[in-house]
């Protein structure tokens, strides 16, 4: 008889419990060079919130550590990394790399004591996710020693409702760029994506931005104006954020030291690494604008 069977026999007589072997953890999924990581397996849908535990409105004084966080809503390839580097050069703004915050999710074992206990507190999945997101950002902010944080992950554009619910005092900045220029840049960054696919996808970002601005309001600026006259654009943005304008924002290179740049974190090309604002590329000619983007070009004043 093995040692484990002898122990189980003795334990079963005295306690009713037994020891079982725990399988060794599976090896981590292989990550191919150039990828951001292995694709996780899809999770099963989370059960609906129990009717007995209604969600309570967020109270920033009790539920949140952050004070008036700033979220930049922008499409991919729109100059948002340039903007966040300049904002991060302000003495009162900490602008971290893209954090992909809304990918952090909370799950309970269905029907577990944990689920029932937190539901009794009125805290479900989204409530706990809000606490987690807020704590993660606050930790990053405290490390910086600054009073306000800026988050600019492009994917936030599709999560604006959750963000606004999580931080009722959040401030929103909308960065626009010529839709065809965005599409062209994204196609060039990933050549195996067709021009039509790139145009269709970036339009979804822009439509979400329009919906968010209609509901939330906020400050609008364009990449073209930001690169042509950065001082004027940043002054107006500082006014919106109720901060003093600081000329050092134009020389954001001082904040490049230790900055996290690279795939999944934001733009990392030579223009960004130069530490100074550089002119943007000429806009696509009207004949080069994909048909699917023409209406948005007119809405944003590019046609």
PDB file of C-alpha atoms in Angstrom:
ATOM      1  CA  UNK A   1       0.000   0.000   0.000  1.00  0.00           C
ATOM      2  CA  UNK A   2       1.393   3.431  -0.970  1.00  0.00           C
ATOM      3  CA  UNK A   3       2.059   6.122   1.606  1.00  0.00           C
ATOM      4  CA  UNK A   4      -0.747   8.254   0.149  1.00  0.00           C
ATOM      5  CA  UNK A   5      -3.278   5.391   0.427  1.00  0.00           C
ATOM      6  CA  UNK A   6      -2.217   4.705   4.038  1.00  0.00           C
ATOM      7  CA  UNK A   7      -2.665   8.394   4.929  1.00  0.00           C
ATOM      8  CA  UNK A   8      -6.066   8.504   3.261  1.00  0.00           C
ATOM      9  CA  UNK A   9      -7.169   5.397   5.090  1.00  0.00           C
ATOM     10  CA  UNK A  10      -6.197   6.907   8.436  1.00  0.00           C
ATOM     11  CA  UNK A  11      -7.678  10.337   7.645  1.00  0.00           C
ATOM     12  CA  UNK A  12     -10.904   8.826   6.416  1.00  0.00           C
ATOM     13  CA  UNK A  13     -11.377   7.039   9.730  1.00  0.00           C
ATOM     14  CA  UNK A  14     -10.814  10.152  11.849  1.00  0.00           C
ATOM     15  CA  UNK A  15     -11.893  13.187   9.810  1.00  0.00           C
ATOM     16  CA  UNK A  16     -13.807  12.071   6.730  1.00  0.00           C
ATOM     17  CA  UNK A  17     -11.301  13.986   4.528  1.00  0.00           C
ATOM     18  CA  UNK A  18      -8.769  12.583   2.127  1.00  0.00           C
ATOM     19  CA  UNK A  19      -5.662  13.836   0.376  1.00  0.00           C
ATOM     20  CA  UNK A  20      -5.646  13.942  -3.402  1.00  0.00           C
ATOM     21  CA  UNK A  21      -2.915  14.660  -5.862  1.00  0.00           C
ATOM     22  CA  UNK A  22      -3.109  18.055  -7.586  1.00  0.00           C
ATOM     23  CA  UNK A  23      -2.192  17.825 -11.280  1.00  0.00           C
ATOM     24  CA  UNK A  24       0.926  19.731 -12.254  1.00  0.00           C
ATOM     25  CA  UNK A  25       0.154  23.052 -13.986  1.00  0.00           C
ATOM     26  CA  UNK A  26       0.144  22.940 -17.736  1.00  0.00           C
ATOM     27  CA  UNK A  27       3.013  24.572 -19.553  1.00  0.00           C
ATOM     28  CA  UNK A  28       2.426  28.148 -20.617  1.00  0.00           C
ATOM     29  CA  UNK A  29       1.239  28.657 -24.150  1.00  0.00           C
ATOM     30  CA  UNK A  30       4.007  29.322 -26.633  1.00  0.00           C
ATOM     31  CA  UNK A  31       4.299  32.947 -27.693  1.00  0.00           C
ATOM     32  CA  UNK A  32       5.411  33.488 -31.241  1.00  0.00           C
ATOM     33  CA  UNK A  33       8.012  36.196 -31.918  1.00  0.00           C
ATOM     34  CA  UNK A  34       6.444  39.544 -32.669  1.00  0.00           C
ATOM     35  CA  UNK A  35       3.145  38.819 -30.916  1.00  0.00           C
ATOM     36  CA  UNK A  36       1.865  40.382 -27.720  1.00  0.00           C
ATOM     37  CA  UNK A  37       1.119  36.987 -26.173  1.00  0.00           C
ATOM     38  CA  UNK A  38      -0.830  33.825 -26.624  1.00  0.00           C
ATOM     39  CA  UNK A  39      -4.518  34.258 -27.398  1.00  0.00           C
ATOM     40  CA  UNK A  40      -6.472  33.306 -24.256  1.00  0.00           C
ATOM     41  CA  UNK A  41      -9.277  30.810 -24.468  1.00  0.00           C
ATOM     42  CA  UNK A  42     -12.697  32.493 -24.571  1.00  0.00           C
ATOM     43  CA  UNK A  43     -14.478  32.555 -21.212  1.00  0.00           C
ATOM     44  CA  UNK A  44     -18.011  31.333 -20.790  1.00  0.00           C
ATOM     45  CA  UNK A  45     -20.581  34.129 -20.402  1.00  0.00           C
ATOM     46  CA  UNK A  46     -20.923  35.470 -16.890  1.00  0.00           C
ATOM     47  CA  UNK A  47     -24.261  34.861 -15.208  1.00  0.00           C
ATOM     48  CA  UNK A  48     -26.605  37.820 -14.951  1.00  0.00           C
ATOM     49  CA  UNK A  49     -26.626  39.880 -11.771  1.00  0.00           C
ATOM     50  CA  UNK A  50     -28.993  38.546  -9.121  1.00  0.00           C
ATOM     51  CA  UNK A  51     -32.169  40.660  -8.797  1.00  0.00           C
ATOM     52  CA  UNK A  52     -31.651  40.813  -5.016  1.00  0.00           C
ATOM     53  CA  UNK A  53     -28.423  42.780  -5.421  1.00  0.00           C
ATOM     54  CA  UNK A  54     -29.126  45.967  -7.412  1.00  0.00           C
ATOM     55  CA  UNK A  55     -26.118  47.998  -8.461  1.00  0.00           C
ATOM     56  CA  UNK A  56     -25.579  51.158  -6.465  1.00  0.00           C
ATOM     57  CA  UNK A  57     -24.444  54.419  -8.080  1.00  0.00           C
ATOM     58  CA  UNK A  58     -20.713  55.054  -7.753  1.00  0.00           C
ATOM     59  CA  UNK A  59     -19.811  57.547  -5.036  1.00  0.00           C
ATOM     60  CA  UNK A  60     -16.388  59.024  -5.952  1.00  0.00           C
ATOM     61  CA  UNK A  61     -15.834  60.011  -2.318  1.00  0.00           C
ATOM     62  CA  UNK A  62     -16.216  56.427  -1.098  1.00  0.00           C
ATOM     63  CA  UNK A  63     -15.688  54.088  -4.037  1.00  0.00           C
ATOM     64  CA  UNK A  64     -12.871  55.785  -5.927  1.00  0.00           C
ATOM     65  CA  UNK A  65      -9.295  56.778  -5.173  1.00  0.00           C
ATOM     66  CA  UNK A  66      -8.718  58.695  -8.414  1.00  0.00           C
ATOM     67  CA  UNK A  67      -9.713  62.322  -8.760  1.00  0.00           C
ATOM     68  CA  UNK A  68     -10.981  63.412 -12.198  1.00  0.00           C
ATOM     69  CA  UNK A  69      -8.960  61.036 -14.386  1.00  0.00           C
ATOM     70  CA  UNK A  70      -8.424  62.058 -18.011  1.00  0.00           C
ATOM     71  CA  UNK A  71      -9.271  59.664 -20.842  1.00  0.00           C
ATOM     72  CA  UNK A  72      -8.166  60.332 -24.407  1.00  0.00           C
ATOM     73  CA  UNK A  73     -10.575  58.708 -26.869  1.00  0.00           C
ATOM     74  CA  UNK A  74      -8.998  58.290 -30.284  1.00  0.00           C
ATOM     75  CA  UNK A  75      -8.715  55.813 -33.155  1.00  0.00           C
ATOM     76  CA  UNK A  76      -5.595  53.767 -33.671  1.00  0.00           C
ATOM     77  CA  UNK A  77      -2.839  55.553 -35.617  1.00  0.00           C
ATOM     78  CA  UNK A  78      -4.213  58.987 -34.776  1.00  0.00           C
ATOM     79  CA  UNK A  79      -1.282  60.555 -32.921  1.00  0.00           C
ATOM     80  CA  UNK A  80      -2.503  59.633 -29.445  1.00  0.00           C
ATOM     81  CA  UNK A  81       0.983  58.582 -28.306  1.00  0.00           C
ATOM     82  CA  UNK A  82       2.337  62.009 -29.257  1.00  0.00           C
ATOM     83  CA  UNK A  83      -0.473  63.650 -27.312  1.00  0.00           C
ATOM     84  CA  UNK A  84       0.053  61.489 -24.231  1.00  0.00           C
ATOM     85  CA  UNK A  85       3.810  62.187 -24.266  1.00  0.00           C
ATOM     86  CA  UNK A  86       3.138  65.939 -24.315  1.00  0.00           C
ATOM     87  CA  UNK A  87       0.510  65.645 -21.577  1.00  0.00           C
ATOM     88  CA  UNK A  88       2.903  63.552 -19.520  1.00  0.00           C
ATOM     89  CA  UNK A  89       5.467  66.354 -19.713  1.00  0.00           C
ATOM     90  CA  UNK A  90       3.093  68.528 -17.634  1.00  0.00           C
ATOM     91  CA  UNK A  91       4.035  68.660 -13.961  1.00  0.00           C
ATOM     92  CA  UNK A  92       0.493  67.706 -12.878  1.00  0.00           C
ATOM     93  CA  UNK A  93      -0.326  64.961 -15.379  1.00  0.00           C
ATOM     94  CA  UNK A  94       0.934  61.398 -15.391  1.00  0.00           C
ATOM     95  CA  UNK A  95       0.349  59.768 -18.782  1.00  0.00           C
ATOM     96  CA  UNK A  96       1.325  56.118 -18.692  1.00  0.00           C
ATOM     97  CA  UNK A  97       1.655  53.788 -21.671  1.00  0.00           C
ATOM     98  CA  UNK A  98      -1.489  52.091 -22.962  1.00  0.00           C
ATOM     99  CA  UNK A  99      -2.831  50.002 -20.091  1.00  0.00           C
ATOM    100  CA  UNK A 100      -5.711  48.138 -21.793  1.00  0.00           C
ATOM    101  CA  UNK A 101      -7.464  48.472 -18.477  1.00  0.00           C
ATOM    102  CA  UNK A 102     -10.893  47.223 -19.478  1.00  0.00           C
ATOM    103  CA  UNK A 103      -9.404  43.834 -20.299  1.00  0.00           C
ATOM    104  CA  UNK A 104      -9.122  43.194 -16.552  1.00  0.00           C
ATOM    105  CA  UNK A 105     -12.201  41.180 -15.610  1.00  0.00           C
ATOM    106  CA  UNK A 106     -13.576  39.637 -12.425  1.00  0.00           C
ATOM    107  CA  UNK A 107     -15.107  36.167 -12.332  1.00  0.00           C
ATOM    108  CA  UNK A 108     -16.723  34.181  -9.531  1.00  0.00           C
ATOM    109  CA  UNK A 109     -17.265  30.462  -9.473  1.00  0.00           C
ATOM    110  CA  UNK A 110     -20.956  30.283 -10.283  1.00  0.00           C
ATOM    111  CA  UNK A 111     -23.053  29.792  -7.171  1.00  0.00           C
ATOM    112  CA  UNK A 112     -20.023  29.949  -4.886  1.00  0.00           C
ATOM    113  CA  UNK A 113     -20.057  31.456  -1.369  1.00  0.00           C
ATOM    114  CA  UNK A 114     -17.860  34.255  -2.763  1.00  0.00           C
ATOM    115  CA  UNK A 115     -20.456  35.184  -5.363  1.00  0.00           C
ATOM    116  CA  UNK A 116     -23.305  35.116  -2.818  1.00  0.00           C
ATOM    117  CA  UNK A 117     -21.327  37.084  -0.243  1.00  0.00           C
ATOM    118  CA  UNK A 118     -20.421  39.902  -2.593  1.00  0.00           C
ATOM    119  CA  UNK A 119     -23.897  40.017  -4.087  1.00  0.00           C
ATOM    120  CA  UNK A 120     -25.185  40.492  -0.526  1.00  0.00           C
ATOM    121  CA  UNK A 121     -22.882  43.534  -0.331  1.00  0.00           C
ATOM    122  CA  UNK A 122     -24.352  44.862  -3.571  1.00  0.00           C
ATOM    123  CA  UNK A 123     -21.067  44.247  -5.393  1.00  0.00           C
ATOM    124  CA  UNK A 124     -21.204  42.284  -8.623  1.00  0.00           C
ATOM    125  CA  UNK A 125     -18.710  41.712 -11.394  1.00  0.00           C
ATOM    126  CA  UNK A 126     -18.725  45.239 -12.816  1.00  0.00           C
ATOM    127  CA  UNK A 127     -18.605  46.860  -9.370  1.00  0.00           C
ATOM    128  CA  UNK A 128     -15.522  44.861  -8.415  1.00  0.00           C
ATOM    129  CA  UNK A 129     -13.927  45.520 -11.781  1.00  0.00           C
ATOM    130  CA  UNK A 130     -14.406  49.232 -11.170  1.00  0.00           C
ATOM    131  CA  UNK A 131     -12.629  48.938  -7.823  1.00  0.00           C
ATOM    132  CA  UNK A 132      -9.815  46.976  -9.467  1.00  0.00           C
ATOM    133  CA  UNK A 133      -9.383  49.416 -12.346  1.00  0.00           C
ATOM    134  CA  UNK A 134      -9.401  52.392 -10.010  1.00  0.00           C
ATOM    135  CA  UNK A 135      -6.871  50.826  -7.651  1.00  0.00           C
ATOM    136  CA  UNK A 136      -4.523  49.852 -10.502  1.00  0.00           C
ATOM    137  CA  UNK A 137      -4.549  53.376 -11.950  1.00  0.00           C
ATOM    138  CA  UNK A 138      -4.217  54.962  -8.529  1.00  0.00           C
ATOM    139  CA  UNK A 139      -1.164  52.821  -7.786  1.00  0.00           C
ATOM    140  CA  UNK A 140       0.451  54.033 -11.017  1.00  0.00           C
ATOM    141  CA  UNK A 141      -0.442  57.633 -10.201  1.00  0.00           C
ATOM    142  CA  UNK A 142       0.976  57.507  -6.672  1.00  0.00           C
ATOM    143  CA  UNK A 143       4.251  56.164  -8.042  1.00  0.00           C
ATOM    144  CA  UNK A 144       4.473  59.210 -10.316  1.00  0.00           C
ATOM    145  CA  UNK A 145       3.950  61.753  -7.526  1.00  0.00           C
ATOM    146  CA  UNK A 146       1.505  63.725  -9.703  1.00  0.00           C
ATOM    147  CA  UNK A 147      -2.159  64.554  -8.955  1.00  0.00           C
ATOM    148  CA  UNK A 148      -3.928  63.467 -12.181  1.00  0.00           C
ATOM    149  CA  UNK A 149      -3.665  60.485 -14.500  1.00  0.00           C
ATOM    150  CA  UNK A 150      -4.157  60.271 -18.276  1.00  0.00           C
ATOM    151  CA  UNK A 151      -5.129  57.011 -20.028  1.00  0.00           C
ATOM    152  CA  UNK A 152      -5.244  56.773 -23.795  1.00  0.00           C
ATOM    153  CA  UNK A 153      -5.642  53.146 -24.899  1.00  0.00           C
ATOM    154  CA  UNK A 154      -7.537  53.305 -28.248  1.00  0.00           C
ATOM    155  CA  UNK A 155      -9.729  50.386 -27.164  1.00  0.00           C
ATOM    156  CA  UNK A 156     -11.213  52.634 -24.471  1.00  0.00           C
ATOM    157  CA  UNK A 157     -13.194  54.224 -27.274  1.00  0.00           C
ATOM    158  CA  UNK A 158     -15.414  51.126 -27.332  1.00  0.00           C
ATOM    159  CA  UNK A 159     -15.709  51.081 -23.530  1.00  0.00           C
ATOM    160  CA  UNK A 160     -16.613  54.721 -22.943  1.00  0.00           C
ATOM    161  CA  UNK A 161     -19.873  53.840 -21.201  1.00  0.00           C
ATOM    162  CA  UNK A 162     -18.150  51.601 -18.651  1.00  0.00           C
ATOM    163  CA  UNK A 163     -15.452  54.206 -18.090  1.00  0.00           C
ATOM    164  CA  UNK A 164     -17.988  56.978 -17.543  1.00  0.00           C
ATOM    165  CA  UNK A 165     -19.924  54.787 -15.099  1.00  0.00           C
ATOM    166  CA  UNK A 166     -16.744  53.821 -13.252  1.00  0.00           C
ATOM    167  CA  UNK A 167     -15.504  57.411 -12.891  1.00  0.00           C
ATOM    168  CA  UNK A 168     -18.438  59.851 -12.934  1.00  0.00           C
ATOM    169  CA  UNK A 169     -15.960  62.735 -12.599  1.00  0.00           C
ATOM    170  CA  UNK A 170     -13.769  61.618 -15.520  1.00  0.00           C
ATOM    171  CA  UNK A 171     -12.756  64.147 -18.160  1.00  0.00           C
ATOM    172  CA  UNK A 172     -12.735  63.148 -21.838  1.00  0.00           C
ATOM    173  CA  UNK A 173     -10.487  64.384 -24.637  1.00  0.00           C
ATOM    174  CA  UNK A 174     -11.324  63.458 -28.239  1.00  0.00           C
ATOM    175  CA  UNK A 175      -8.421  63.340 -30.692  1.00  0.00           C
ATOM    176  CA  UNK A 176      -9.450  63.372 -34.332  1.00  0.00           C
ATOM    177  CA  UNK A 177      -7.355  62.828 -37.456  1.00  0.00           C
ATOM    178  CA  UNK A 178      -8.265  62.734 -41.126  1.00  0.00           C
ATOM    179  CA  UNK A 179     -10.129  59.409 -41.386  1.00  0.00           C
ATOM    180  CA  UNK A 180      -8.378  58.415 -44.605  1.00  0.00           C
ATOM    181  CA  UNK A 181      -4.978  59.208 -43.063  1.00  0.00           C
ATOM    182  CA  UNK A 182      -5.813  56.975 -40.093  1.00  0.00           C
ATOM    183  CA  UNK A 183      -6.885  54.172 -42.419  1.00  0.00           C
ATOM    184  CA  UNK A 184      -3.783  54.570 -44.597  1.00  0.00           C
ATOM    185  CA  UNK A 185      -1.464  54.512 -41.591  1.00  0.00           C
ATOM    186  CA  UNK A 186      -3.084  51.423 -40.089  1.00  0.00           C
ATOM    187  CA  UNK A 187      -2.959  49.586 -43.404  1.00  0.00           C
ATOM    188  CA  UNK A 188       0.731  50.397 -43.756  1.00  0.00           C
ATOM    189  CA  UNK A 189       1.425  49.242 -40.202  1.00  0.00           C
ATOM    190  CA  UNK A 190      -0.205  45.866 -40.895  1.00  0.00           C
ATOM    191  CA  UNK A 191       0.134  45.258 -44.654  1.00  0.00           C
ATOM    192  CA  UNK A 192      -1.737  41.921 -44.619  1.00  0.00           C
ATOM    193  CA  UNK A 193      -4.857  43.884 -43.657  1.00  0.00           C
ATOM    194  CA  UNK A 194      -6.579  45.084 -46.842  1.00  0.00           C
ATOM    195  CA  UNK A 195      -7.292  48.771 -47.373  1.00  0.00           C
ATOM    196  CA  UNK A 196     -11.016  48.025 -47.202  1.00  0.00           C
ATOM    197  CA  UNK A 197     -10.640  46.156 -43.912  1.00  0.00           C
ATOM    198  CA  UNK A 198      -8.587  48.980 -42.419  1.00  0.00           C
ATOM    199  CA  UNK A 199     -11.118  51.619 -43.488  1.00  0.00           C
ATOM    200  CA  UNK A 200     -14.084  49.658 -42.122  1.00  0.00           C
ATOM    201  CA  UNK A 201     -12.405  49.043 -38.786  1.00  0.00           C
ATOM    202  CA  UNK A 202     -11.191  52.603 -38.136  1.00  0.00           C
ATOM    203  CA  UNK A 203     -14.675  53.869 -38.953  1.00  0.00           C
ATOM    204  CA  UNK A 204     -15.958  51.883 -35.959  1.00  0.00           C
ATOM    205  CA  UNK A 205     -13.593  53.814 -33.677  1.00  0.00           C
ATOM    206  CA  UNK A 206     -14.806  57.113 -35.086  1.00  0.00           C
ATOM    207  CA  UNK A 207     -18.483  56.242 -34.792  1.00  0.00           C
ATOM    208  CA  UNK A 208     -17.936  55.247 -31.159  1.00  0.00           C
ATOM    209  CA  UNK A 209     -16.172  58.569 -30.551  1.00  0.00           C
ATOM    210  CA  UNK A 210     -19.113  60.466 -32.012  1.00  0.00           C
ATOM    211  CA  UNK A 211     -21.539  58.598 -29.776  1.00  0.00           C
ATOM    212  CA  UNK A 212     -19.370  59.187 -26.703  1.00  0.00           C
ATOM    213  CA  UNK A 213     -19.013  62.913 -27.383  1.00  0.00           C
ATOM    214  CA  UNK A 214     -22.753  63.300 -27.906  1.00  0.00           C
ATOM    215  CA  UNK A 215     -23.403  61.695 -24.502  1.00  0.00           C
ATOM    216  CA  UNK A 216     -20.455  62.931 -22.444  1.00  0.00           C
ATOM    217  CA  UNK A 217     -19.183  66.137 -23.998  1.00  0.00           C
ATOM    218  CA  UNK A 218     -15.504  66.926 -23.671  1.00  0.00           C
ATOM    219  CA  UNK A 219     -12.660  68.620 -25.507  1.00  0.00           C
ATOM    220  CA  UNK A 220     -12.020  68.021 -29.219  1.00  0.00           C
ATOM    221  CA  UNK A 221      -8.690  68.581 -30.936  1.00  0.00           C
ATOM    222  CA  UNK A 222      -7.192  67.355 -34.192  1.00  0.00           C
ATOM    223  CA  UNK A 223      -3.872  65.753 -34.953  1.00  0.00           C
ATOM    224  CA  UNK A 224      -3.355  68.173 -37.837  1.00  0.00           C
ATOM    225  CA  UNK A 225      -3.689  71.243 -35.583  1.00  0.00           C
ATOM    226  CA  UNK A 226      -1.659  69.606 -32.830  1.00  0.00           C
ATOM    227  CA  UNK A 227       1.314  69.108 -35.143  1.00  0.00           C
ATOM    228  CA  UNK A 228       0.929  72.433 -36.961  1.00  0.00           C
ATOM    229  CA  UNK A 229       0.469  74.665 -33.879  1.00  0.00           C
ATOM    230  CA  UNK A 230       1.021  72.571 -30.759  1.00  0.00           C
ATOM    231  CA  UNK A 231       1.286  75.525 -28.381  1.00  0.00           C
ATOM    232  CA  UNK A 232      -2.184  76.835 -29.263  1.00  0.00           C
ATOM    233  CA  UNK A 233      -3.773  73.386 -29.087  1.00  0.00           C
ATOM    234  CA  UNK A 234      -2.154  72.512 -25.772  1.00  0.00           C
ATOM    235  CA  UNK A 235      -3.112  75.853 -24.227  1.00  0.00           C
ATOM    236  CA  UNK A 236      -6.754  75.192 -25.066  1.00  0.00           C
ATOM    237  CA  UNK A 237      -6.490  71.662 -23.709  1.00  0.00           C
ATOM    238  CA  UNK A 238      -4.923  72.899 -20.468  1.00  0.00           C
ATOM    239  CA  UNK A 239      -7.784  75.381 -20.105  1.00  0.00           C
ATOM    240  CA  UNK A 240     -10.264  72.527 -20.430  1.00  0.00           C
ATOM    241  CA  UNK A 241      -8.377  70.516 -17.805  1.00  0.00           C
ATOM    242  CA  UNK A 242      -8.184  73.587 -15.536  1.00  0.00           C
ATOM    243  CA  UNK A 243      -4.395  73.489 -15.532  1.00  0.00           C
ATOM    244  CA  UNK A 244      -1.796  76.145 -16.224  1.00  0.00           C
ATOM    245  CA  UNK A 245      -0.138  75.942 -19.618  1.00  0.00           C
ATOM    246  CA  UNK A 246       3.484  74.810 -19.384  1.00  0.00           C
ATOM    247  CA  UNK A 247       5.787  75.417 -22.384  1.00  0.00           C
ATOM    248  CA  UNK A 248       7.799  72.338 -21.405  1.00  0.00           C
ATOM    249  CA  UNK A 249       4.986  70.230 -22.849  1.00  0.00           C
ATOM    250  CA  UNK A 250       6.396  71.020 -26.300  1.00  0.00           C
ATOM    251  CA  UNK A 251       9.741  69.448 -25.351  1.00  0.00           C
ATOM    252  CA  UNK A 252       8.309  66.133 -24.235  1.00  0.00           C
ATOM    253  CA  UNK A 253      11.657  64.417 -24.818  1.00  0.00           C
ATOM    254  CA  UNK A 254      12.495  64.895 -21.137  1.00  0.00           C
ATOM    255  CA  UNK A 255       9.743  62.381 -20.327  1.00  0.00           C
ATOM    256  CA  UNK A 256      11.056  59.758 -22.763  1.00  0.00           C
ATOM    257  CA  UNK A 257      13.498  58.412 -20.215  1.00  0.00           C
ATOM    258  CA  UNK A 258      11.958  55.251 -18.830  1.00  0.00           C
ATOM    259  CA  UNK A 259       8.925  55.568 -21.111  1.00  0.00           C
ATOM    260  CA  UNK A 260       7.400  52.260 -22.223  1.00  0.00           C
ATOM    261  CA  UNK A 261       7.045  52.233 -26.001  1.00  0.00           C
ATOM    262  CA  UNK A 262       6.387  49.347 -28.354  1.00  0.00           C
ATOM    263  CA  UNK A 263       3.702  47.113 -29.781  1.00  0.00           C
ATOM    264  CA  UNK A 264       0.624  47.159 -27.584  1.00  0.00           C
ATOM    265  CA  UNK A 265       1.907  50.124 -25.555  1.00  0.00           C
ATOM    266  CA  UNK A 266       1.575  52.893 -28.128  1.00  0.00           C
ATOM    267  CA  UNK A 267       3.482  54.209 -31.140  1.00  0.00           C
ATOM    268  CA  UNK A 268       7.233  53.672 -31.042  1.00  0.00           C
ATOM    269  CA  UNK A 269       8.518  55.068 -34.333  1.00  0.00           C
ATOM    270  CA  UNK A 270      11.397  57.485 -34.816  1.00  0.00           C
ATOM    271  CA  UNK A 271       9.125  60.537 -34.814  1.00  0.00           C
ATOM    272  CA  UNK A 272       7.975  59.776 -31.268  1.00  0.00           C
ATOM    273  CA  UNK A 273      11.480  58.951 -30.105  1.00  0.00           C
ATOM    274  CA  UNK A 274      12.780  62.269 -31.447  1.00  0.00           C
ATOM    275  CA  UNK A 275      11.257  64.011 -28.413  1.00  0.00           C
ATOM    276  CA  UNK A 276       9.794  66.899 -30.369  1.00  0.00           C
ATOM    277  CA  UNK A 277       6.710  67.591 -32.454  1.00  0.00           C
ATOM    278  CA  UNK A 278       7.183  67.005 -36.169  1.00  0.00           C
ATOM    279  CA  UNK A 279       4.941  67.890 -39.108  1.00  0.00           C
ATOM    280  CA  UNK A 280       2.407  65.293 -40.118  1.00  0.00           C
ATOM    281  CA  UNK A 281       2.200  63.705 -43.548  1.00  0.00           C
ATOM    282  CA  UNK A 282       0.101  65.423 -46.219  1.00  0.00           C
ATOM    283  CA  UNK A 283      -3.532  64.345 -46.099  1.00  0.00           C
ATOM    284  CA  UNK A 284      -4.775  61.880 -48.710  1.00  0.00           C
ATOM    285  CA  UNK A 285      -6.242  63.481 -51.821  1.00  0.00           C
ATOM    286  CA  UNK A 286     -10.056  63.405 -52.071  1.00  0.00           C
ATOM    287  CA  UNK A 287      -9.838  60.686 -54.730  1.00  0.00           C
ATOM    288  CA  UNK A 288      -7.882  58.491 -52.295  1.00  0.00           C
ATOM    289  CA  UNK A 289     -10.559  58.543 -49.582  1.00  0.00           C
ATOM    290  CA  UNK A 290     -12.328  55.175 -49.266  1.00  0.00           C
ATOM    291  CA  UNK A 291     -16.030  55.458 -49.925  1.00  0.00           C
ATOM    292  CA  UNK A 292     -16.891  54.069 -46.473  1.00  0.00           C
ATOM    293  CA  UNK A 293     -15.038  56.992 -44.842  1.00  0.00           C
ATOM    294  CA  UNK A 294     -16.410  59.878 -46.901  1.00  0.00           C
ATOM    295  CA  UNK A 295     -19.351  60.663 -44.647  1.00  0.00           C
ATOM    296  CA  UNK A 296     -17.117  60.749 -41.544  1.00  0.00           C
ATOM    297  CA  UNK A 297     -14.676  62.984 -43.409  1.00  0.00           C
ATOM    298  CA  UNK A 298     -17.537  65.408 -44.016  1.00  0.00           C
ATOM    299  CA  UNK A 299     -18.726  65.169 -40.397  1.00  0.00           C
ATOM    300  CA  UNK A 300     -15.242  65.980 -39.103  1.00  0.00           C
ATOM    301  CA  UNK A 301     -14.671  68.785 -41.621  1.00  0.00           C
ATOM    302  CA  UNK A 302     -12.117  67.097 -43.858  1.00  0.00           C
ATOM    303  CA  UNK A 303     -14.324  67.225 -46.967  1.00  0.00           C
TER     304      UNK A 303
END
